[in-house]
Amino acid sequence: MLSQILQARETVLSGEPLSYEAALGLTEIPSVEIPYLAAAANEVREKFVGNHIESCALSNIKSGNCSEDCKFCAQSGHYKTDSPVYPQISVEEIVEQAKNAETMGASEFCMVSSGWGATNDREFSVVLEAVRRISSETKLFVDCSLGFMTSEQMVQLKDAGLYRNNHNLEASRDYFEKICATHTYQDRVNHVEMVRHYGIHPCSGGILGMGETPKDRVDLAFELARIGADCVPVNILNPRAGTPLGHVAALEPMEIIRYIALYRLILPKSTIKIAGGREVNLRDLQAMAMQAGANGLILGNYLTTMGRNPARDIQMLKDLGFEVK
Ligand code: SF4
């Protein structure tokens, strides 16, 4: 079995893509071999994206009441959850959060708004102004995740200084229809492709642990590679009470590490960013996950749940030998 890992390592380090069959094979190696897979992925990370960590702070600029029915999401208006619901916050509040994020050590700042076609004209002008101000008043890369945007909005955001737009595929094409009925997978794919078309770095990832199969996880990674995702947030489901996935059993931490490593081998040049659900699912293996090919993480709190103390994460990254801002 170790020969499968060595073969995959050699292939990817030589600049060749990992085949779909080889990736599927790596979903079956025994758990005891996962540290070897992680080590191979770490070498690939070192070769293709180096030692620098991208740390991203999130701002939930408008929360809850979303028209969509994504079964994992505490912000969907279709479910009764204890997630906060509030209208869009002001430019001043957003800029203040960004400055705090910079102080705590973040290299990126992402404004996230709940909803599909999340912004009306007034809300969009707030985002635009926030992008301009954060770009000029901080050294942060500025990102946003606003649901579906028009091409005109993309042009304006790019001109204002937007670096990345996040729009997750969330799952494989096959599995997506089991977790969302109000829009299609192709809608999401089209949006990411449009983001790239307008010269904004496309950030797109998914969620592990929603009941999908190993093949679904591999399929998602290949789809993300196909659409050219520059940054791939790997979330791990943190089941929210009141959502249809509120009782899904958690993945084992070593299984999560298997897929972080596999995502690095499938997407050698992308930022692999460990995102929501990290603390509750990986627990004491968070440092090991960072040695399995990841080169990014979300710093601080998530959209509707708490993260851990950013200073602890920065120390962990330094202890692992990463270059942190
Ligand atoms: S579109 Fe976004 S905010 Fe709305 S339910 Fe889906 S994941 Fe949640």
Short mmCIF file of C-alpha atoms and ligand atoms in Angstrom, two decimals:
data_model
loop_
_atom_site.label_atom_id
_atom_site.label_comp_id
_atom_site.label_asym_id
_atom_site.label_seq_id
_atom_site.Cartn_x
_atom_site.Cartn_y
_atom_site.Cartn_z
CA MET A 1 0.00 0.00 0.00
CA LEU A 2 2.82 2.44 0.80
CA SER A 3 3.83 2.09 -2.84
CA GLN A 4 0.58 3.87 -3.81
CA ILE A 5 1.60 6.87 -1.71
CA LEU A 6 5.14 6.88 -3.10
CA GLN A 7 3.84 6.67 -6.64
CA ALA A 8 1.39 9.53 -6.06
CA ARG A 9 4.13 11.63 -4.46
CA GLU A 10 6.49 11.05 -7.37
CA THR A 11 3.80 11.85 -9.93
CA VAL A 12 2.75 15.13 -8.37
CA LEU A 13 6.28 16.29 -7.49
CA SER A 14 7.27 15.70 -11.11
CA GLY A 15 4.55 18.13 -12.18
CA GLU A 16 2.12 15.53 -13.50
CA PRO A 17 -1.50 15.55 -12.29
CA LEU A 18 -2.67 12.79 -9.98
CA SER A 19 -5.04 10.50 -11.86
CA TYR A 20 -8.62 10.05 -10.73
CA GLU A 21 -8.02 6.32 -10.23
CA ALA A 22 -4.92 6.95 -8.10
CA ALA A 23 -6.86 9.44 -5.97
CA LEU A 24 -9.67 6.95 -5.44
CA GLY A 25 -7.08 4.33 -4.47
CA LEU A 26 -5.70 6.65 -1.79
CA THR A 27 -9.14 6.86 -0.15
CA GLU A 28 -8.68 3.18 0.73
CA ILE A 29 -5.20 3.05 2.22
CA PRO A 30 -5.32 1.94 5.88
CA SER A 31 -5.49 4.63 8.58
CA VAL A 32 -2.06 3.64 9.83
CA GLU A 33 -0.59 4.91 6.53
CA ILE A 34 -2.28 8.31 6.63
CA PRO A 35 0.77 9.99 8.27
CA TYR A 36 2.83 8.92 5.22
CA LEU A 37 0.20 10.39 2.92
CA ALA A 38 0.27 13.59 4.98
CA ALA A 39 4.08 13.74 4.72
CA ALA A 40 3.91 13.33 0.93
CA ALA A 41 1.29 16.10 0.69
CA ASN A 42 3.45 18.32 2.87
CA GLU A 43 6.39 17.89 0.50
CA VAL A 44 4.12 18.80 -2.42
CA ARG A 45 2.92 21.89 -0.54
CA GLU A 46 6.52 22.92 0.16
CA LYS A 47 7.50 22.51 -3.50
CA PHE A 48 4.53 24.24 -5.14
CA VAL A 49 3.30 26.88 -2.70
CA GLY A 50 6.13 27.17 -0.19
CA ASN A 51 6.00 27.84 3.48
CA HIS A 52 3.87 30.95 3.68
CA ILE A 53 0.53 30.74 5.46
CA GLU A 54 -2.60 32.53 4.26
CA SER A 55 -4.70 33.37 7.27
CA CYS A 56 -8.16 34.68 6.60
CA ALA A 57 -10.51 36.45 8.99
CA LEU A 58 -14.23 36.34 8.28
CA SER A 59 -16.83 39.01 8.80
CA ASN A 60 -20.46 38.00 8.70
CA ILE A 61 -21.75 41.32 7.37
CA LYS A 62 -25.37 40.16 7.01
CA SER A 63 -26.65 37.10 8.80
CA GLY A 64 -29.56 34.69 8.43
CA ASN A 65 -32.92 34.63 6.63
CA CYS A 66 -31.45 33.17 3.46
CA SER A 67 -33.95 32.10 0.80
CA GLU A 68 -31.93 28.95 0.01
CA ASP A 69 -32.28 25.57 1.68
CA CYS A 70 -28.68 24.29 1.98
CA LYS A 71 -29.17 21.52 4.52
CA PHE A 72 -25.97 22.21 6.45
CA CYS A 73 -26.54 25.92 6.89
CA ALA A 74 -27.74 27.57 10.09
CA GLN A 75 -28.46 30.77 8.13
CA SER A 76 -31.09 29.25 5.86
CA GLY A 77 -34.53 30.75 6.43
CA HIS A 78 -35.97 27.24 5.88
CA TYR A 79 -34.78 25.98 9.30
CA LYS A 80 -35.23 27.06 12.87
CA THR A 81 -31.80 27.51 14.41
CA ASP A 82 -30.29 29.73 17.09
CA SER A 83 -28.04 31.40 14.52
CA PRO A 84 -28.02 35.23 14.68
CA VAL A 85 -30.19 37.16 12.22
CA TYR A 86 -29.30 40.76 11.47
CA PRO A 87 -29.27 43.18 8.50
CA GLN A 88 -26.09 44.36 6.82
CA ILE A 89 -23.68 46.18 9.11
CA SER A 90 -22.19 49.58 8.23
CA VAL A 91 -19.00 50.44 6.35
CA GLU A 92 -17.49 51.74 9.61
CA GLU A 93 -18.20 48.47 11.42
CA ILE A 94 -16.74 46.41 8.56
CA VAL A 95 -13.58 48.52 8.36
CA GLU A 96 -13.13 48.35 12.13
CA GLN A 97 -13.41 44.55 12.01
CA ALA A 98 -10.85 44.46 9.22
CA LYS A 99 -8.38 46.54 11.21
CA ASN A 100 -8.86 44.24 14.22
CA ALA A 101 -8.27 41.24 11.95
CA GLU A 102 -5.02 42.76 10.73
CA THR A 103 -3.92 43.35 14.31
CA MET A 104 -4.62 39.73 15.25
CA GLY A 105 -2.38 38.52 12.40
CA ALA A 106 -4.73 37.87 9.47
CA SER A 107 -3.42 38.30 5.93
CA GLU A 108 -6.88 38.33 4.32
CA PHE A 109 -10.29 39.64 5.24
CA CYS A 110 -13.47 38.18 3.77
CA MET A 111 -16.88 39.85 3.96
CA VAL A 112 -19.62 37.25 3.88
CA SER A 113 -23.28 38.02 3.34
CA SER A 114 -26.08 35.47 3.68
CA GLY A 115 -28.47 35.01 0.79
CA TRP A 116 -28.61 34.30 -2.86
CA GLY A 117 -28.00 37.36 -4.98
CA ALA A 118 -27.20 38.70 -1.56
CA THR A 119 -26.98 42.37 -2.16
CA ASN A 120 -29.41 45.04 -3.30
CA ASP A 121 -28.02 48.35 -4.64
CA ARG A 122 -27.71 49.98 -1.22
CA GLU A 123 -26.06 46.92 0.32
CA PHE A 124 -23.72 46.59 -2.63
CA SER A 125 -22.57 50.20 -2.33
CA VAL A 126 -21.64 49.49 1.31
CA VAL A 127 -19.56 46.47 0.26
CA LEU A 128 -17.91 48.48 -2.50
CA GLU A 129 -16.98 51.29 -0.14
CA ALA A 130 -15.70 48.77 2.44
CA VAL A 131 -13.50 47.10 -0.21
CA ARG A 132 -12.05 50.50 -1.18
CA ARG A 133 -11.39 51.55 2.39
CA ILE A 134 -9.88 48.27 3.56
CA SER A 135 -7.65 48.20 0.46
CA SER A 136 -6.35 51.68 1.18
CA GLU A 137 -6.27 51.63 4.99
CA THR A 138 -4.77 48.16 5.63
CA LYS A 139 -2.35 45.71 4.04
CA LEU A 140 -5.00 42.99 3.96
CA PHE A 141 -6.07 41.16 0.82
CA VAL A 142 -9.79 41.84 0.53
CA ASP A 143 -12.24 39.07 -0.33
CA CYS A 144 -16.00 38.70 -0.34
CA SER A 145 -18.65 36.02 -0.48
CA LEU A 146 -21.97 37.57 -1.46
CA GLY A 147 -23.91 34.73 -3.04
CA PHE A 148 -24.60 35.36 -6.70
CA MET A 149 -23.25 38.56 -8.22
CA THR A 150 -23.84 40.18 -11.58
CA SER A 151 -21.03 40.73 -14.05
CA GLU A 152 -21.35 44.49 -13.46
CA GLN A 153 -20.86 44.00 -9.73
CA MET A 154 -17.78 41.87 -10.37
CA VAL A 155 -16.22 44.60 -12.52
CA GLN A 156 -16.91 47.23 -9.87
CA LEU A 157 -15.52 45.07 -7.05
CA LYS A 158 -12.40 44.26 -9.03
CA ASP A 159 -11.85 47.97 -9.72
CA ALA A 160 -12.35 48.74 -6.03
CA GLY A 161 -9.50 46.36 -5.12
CA LEU A 162 -11.21 43.02 -4.46
CA TYR A 163 -8.69 40.17 -4.49
CA ARG A 164 -10.84 37.04 -4.18
CA ASN A 165 -14.44 36.02 -4.37
CA ASN A 166 -15.59 32.95 -2.49
CA HIS A 167 -18.31 30.75 -3.84
CA ASN A 168 -18.11 27.18 -2.57
CA LEU A 169 -19.26 24.20 -4.60
CA GLU A 170 -19.85 22.55 -1.19
CA ALA A 171 -20.06 18.95 -2.44
CA SER A 172 -19.69 16.72 -5.47
CA ARG A 173 -22.10 17.20 -8.35
CA ASP A 174 -23.86 13.94 -7.42
CA TYR A 175 -24.18 14.72 -3.75
CA PHE A 176 -25.16 18.36 -4.12
CA GLU A 177 -28.75 17.57 -5.07
CA LYS A 178 -29.15 15.81 -1.72
CA ILE A 179 -28.16 18.93 0.19
CA CYS A 180 -29.81 21.73 -1.77
CA ALA A 181 -33.00 21.98 -3.82
CA THR A 182 -33.30 25.72 -4.38
CA HIS A 183 -30.41 26.13 -6.82
CA THR A 184 -28.24 23.83 -8.87
CA TYR A 185 -24.64 22.72 -8.80
CA GLN A 186 -24.21 24.16 -12.26
CA ASP A 187 -25.35 27.57 -10.95
CA ARG A 188 -22.41 27.45 -8.54
CA VAL A 189 -19.93 26.20 -11.15
CA ASN A 190 -21.04 28.95 -13.55
CA HIS A 191 -20.56 31.59 -10.89
CA VAL A 192 -17.00 30.49 -10.06
CA GLU A 193 -16.14 30.45 -13.75
CA MET A 194 -17.56 33.95 -14.12
CA VAL A 195 -15.46 35.19 -11.17
CA ARG A 196 -12.35 33.87 -12.90
CA HIS A 197 -13.44 35.39 -16.19
CA TYR A 198 -13.56 38.85 -14.58
CA GLY A 199 -10.01 38.53 -13.25
CA ILE A 200 -10.92 37.99 -9.59
CA HIS A 201 -9.15 35.08 -7.85
CA PRO A 202 -11.76 32.32 -7.45
CA CYS A 203 -12.02 30.81 -3.98
CA SER A 204 -14.16 27.69 -3.87
CA GLY A 205 -14.24 24.67 -1.62
CA GLY A 206 -16.62 22.45 0.21
CA ILE A 207 -17.66 20.67 3.35
CA LEU A 208 -16.48 17.23 4.44
CA GLY A 209 -18.65 15.05 6.64
CA MET A 210 -22.16 15.72 5.30
CA GLY A 211 -22.80 12.03 4.69
CA GLU A 212 -21.02 11.91 1.33
CA THR A 213 -18.91 8.99 0.11
CA PRO A 214 -15.12 8.98 -0.37
CA LYS A 215 -15.78 9.12 -4.12
CA ASP A 216 -17.87 12.29 -3.63
CA ARG A 217 -14.92 13.93 -1.85
CA VAL A 218 -12.57 13.02 -4.68
CA ASP A 219 -15.10 14.19 -7.29
CA LEU A 220 -15.38 17.56 -5.56
CA ALA A 221 -11.60 18.01 -5.56
CA PHE A 222 -11.36 17.20 -9.28
CA GLU A 223 -14.21 19.60 -10.05
CA LEU A 224 -12.42 22.33 -8.08
CA ALA A 225 -9.25 21.63 -10.03
CA ARG A 226 -11.18 21.74 -13.30
CA ILE A 227 -12.72 25.15 -12.56
CA GLY A 228 -9.35 26.55 -11.44
CA ALA A 229 -10.10 27.28 -7.77
CA ASP A 230 -7.19 29.38 -6.58
CA CYS A 231 -8.09 28.92 -2.94
CA VAL A 232 -9.92 25.86 -1.58
CA PRO A 233 -11.50 26.19 1.86
CA VAL A 234 -11.94 22.73 3.38
CA ASN A 235 -14.75 22.93 5.91
CA ILE A 236 -15.69 20.03 8.13
CA LEU A 237 -19.34 19.83 9.09
CA ASN A 238 -20.06 21.21 12.53
CA PRO A 239 -23.68 20.02 12.73
CA ARG A 240 -26.04 22.84 13.69
CA ALA A 241 -29.12 22.02 15.73
CA GLY A 242 -32.28 22.68 13.73
CA THR A 243 -30.75 21.97 10.31
CA PRO A 244 -31.46 18.68 8.48
CA LEU A 245 -27.78 17.71 8.99
CA GLY A 246 -27.93 18.54 12.69
CA HIS A 247 -27.42 14.90 13.70
CA VAL A 248 -24.87 13.66 11.18
CA ALA A 249 -22.08 11.63 12.82
CA ALA A 250 -18.67 13.32 12.83
CA LEU A 251 -15.74 12.12 10.71
CA GLU A 252 -12.71 10.72 12.53
CA PRO A 253 -9.88 13.31 12.70
CA MET A 254 -7.48 10.99 10.82
CA GLU A 255 -10.02 10.65 8.00
CA ILE A 256 -10.18 14.44 7.71
CA ILE A 257 -6.39 14.52 7.47
CA ARG A 258 -6.53 11.90 4.71
CA TYR A 259 -8.67 14.26 2.60
CA ILE A 260 -6.68 17.40 3.36
CA ALA A 261 -3.61 15.53 2.08
CA LEU A 262 -5.50 14.19 -0.91
CA TYR A 263 -6.76 17.67 -1.81
CA ARG A 264 -3.17 18.93 -1.80
CA LEU A 265 -2.15 16.11 -4.16
CA ILE A 266 -5.08 16.85 -6.50
CA LEU A 267 -4.67 20.66 -6.28
CA PRO A 268 -0.90 21.09 -5.81
CA LYS A 269 -0.77 24.82 -6.58
CA SER A 270 -3.93 26.03 -4.85
CA THR A 271 -4.20 27.42 -1.36
CA ILE A 272 -5.69 24.64 0.76
CA LYS A 273 -7.35 26.46 3.62
CA ILE A 274 -8.64 24.61 6.65
CA ALA A 275 -11.89 26.32 7.49
CA GLY A 276 -15.06 25.92 9.56
CA GLY A 277 -15.40 22.95 11.91
CA ARG A 278 -11.63 22.66 12.40
CA GLU A 279 -11.60 22.91 16.19
CA VAL A 280 -14.53 20.60 16.96
CA ASN A 281 -13.64 17.92 14.42
CA LEU A 282 -9.84 17.83 14.44
CA ARG A 283 -9.42 18.63 18.13
CA ASP A 284 -5.76 17.96 19.10
CA LEU A 285 -4.88 16.98 15.53
CA GLN A 286 -5.14 20.54 14.19
CA ALA A 287 -1.35 20.86 14.00
CA MET A 288 -1.14 17.55 12.15
CA ALA A 289 -3.71 18.81 9.63
CA MET A 290 -1.43 21.77 8.96
CA GLN A 291 1.32 19.28 8.20
CA ALA A 292 -0.82 17.41 5.69
CA GLY A 293 -0.44 19.88 2.84
CA ALA A 294 -2.55 22.79 4.02
CA ASN A 295 -1.16 26.30 3.64
CA GLY A 296 -4.01 28.36 4.98
CA LEU A 297 -6.55 28.59 7.72
CA ILE A 298 -9.41 30.71 8.98
CA LEU A 299 -8.30 32.79 11.91
CA GLY A 300 -10.74 33.78 14.65
CA ASN A 301 -14.49 33.20 14.61
CA TYR A 302 -16.58 31.64 11.86
CA LEU A 303 -19.87 32.97 10.51
CA THR A 304 -22.14 31.56 13.19
CA THR A 305 -19.76 29.67 15.50
CA MET A 306 -16.73 30.56 17.58
CA GLY A 307 -13.16 29.80 16.56
CA ARG A 308 -10.27 29.47 18.95
CA ASN A 309 -7.96 32.20 20.17
CA PRO A 310 -6.03 33.53 17.11
CA ALA A 311 -2.85 33.91 19.17
CA ARG A 312 -2.88 30.14 19.77
CA ASP A 313 -3.17 29.48 16.05
CA ILE A 314 -0.37 31.90 15.20
CA GLN A 315 1.85 30.19 17.79
CA MET A 316 0.94 26.75 16.39
CA LEU A 317 1.88 27.87 12.88
CA LYS A 318 5.19 29.33 14.03
CA ASP A 319 5.96 26.16 15.99
CA LEU A 320 5.37 24.17 12.80
CA GLY A 321 7.89 26.34 10.96
CA PHE A 322 5.45 28.26 8.76
CA GLU A 323 6.06 31.86 7.77
CA VAL A 324 3.28 33.87 9.32
CA LYS A 325 2.58 37.52 8.75
S1 SF4 B 1 -26.91 30.12 0.00
FE1 SF4 B 1 -25.30 30.41 1.58
S2 SF4 B 1 -26.31 31.49 3.31
FE2 SF4 B 1 -27.93 30.65 1.97
S3 SF4 B 1 -28.49 28.69 2.90
FE3 SF4 B 1 -26.94 28.25 1.28
S4 SF4 B 1 -24.94 28.32 2.36
FE4 SF4 B 1 -26.48 29.29 3.73
#
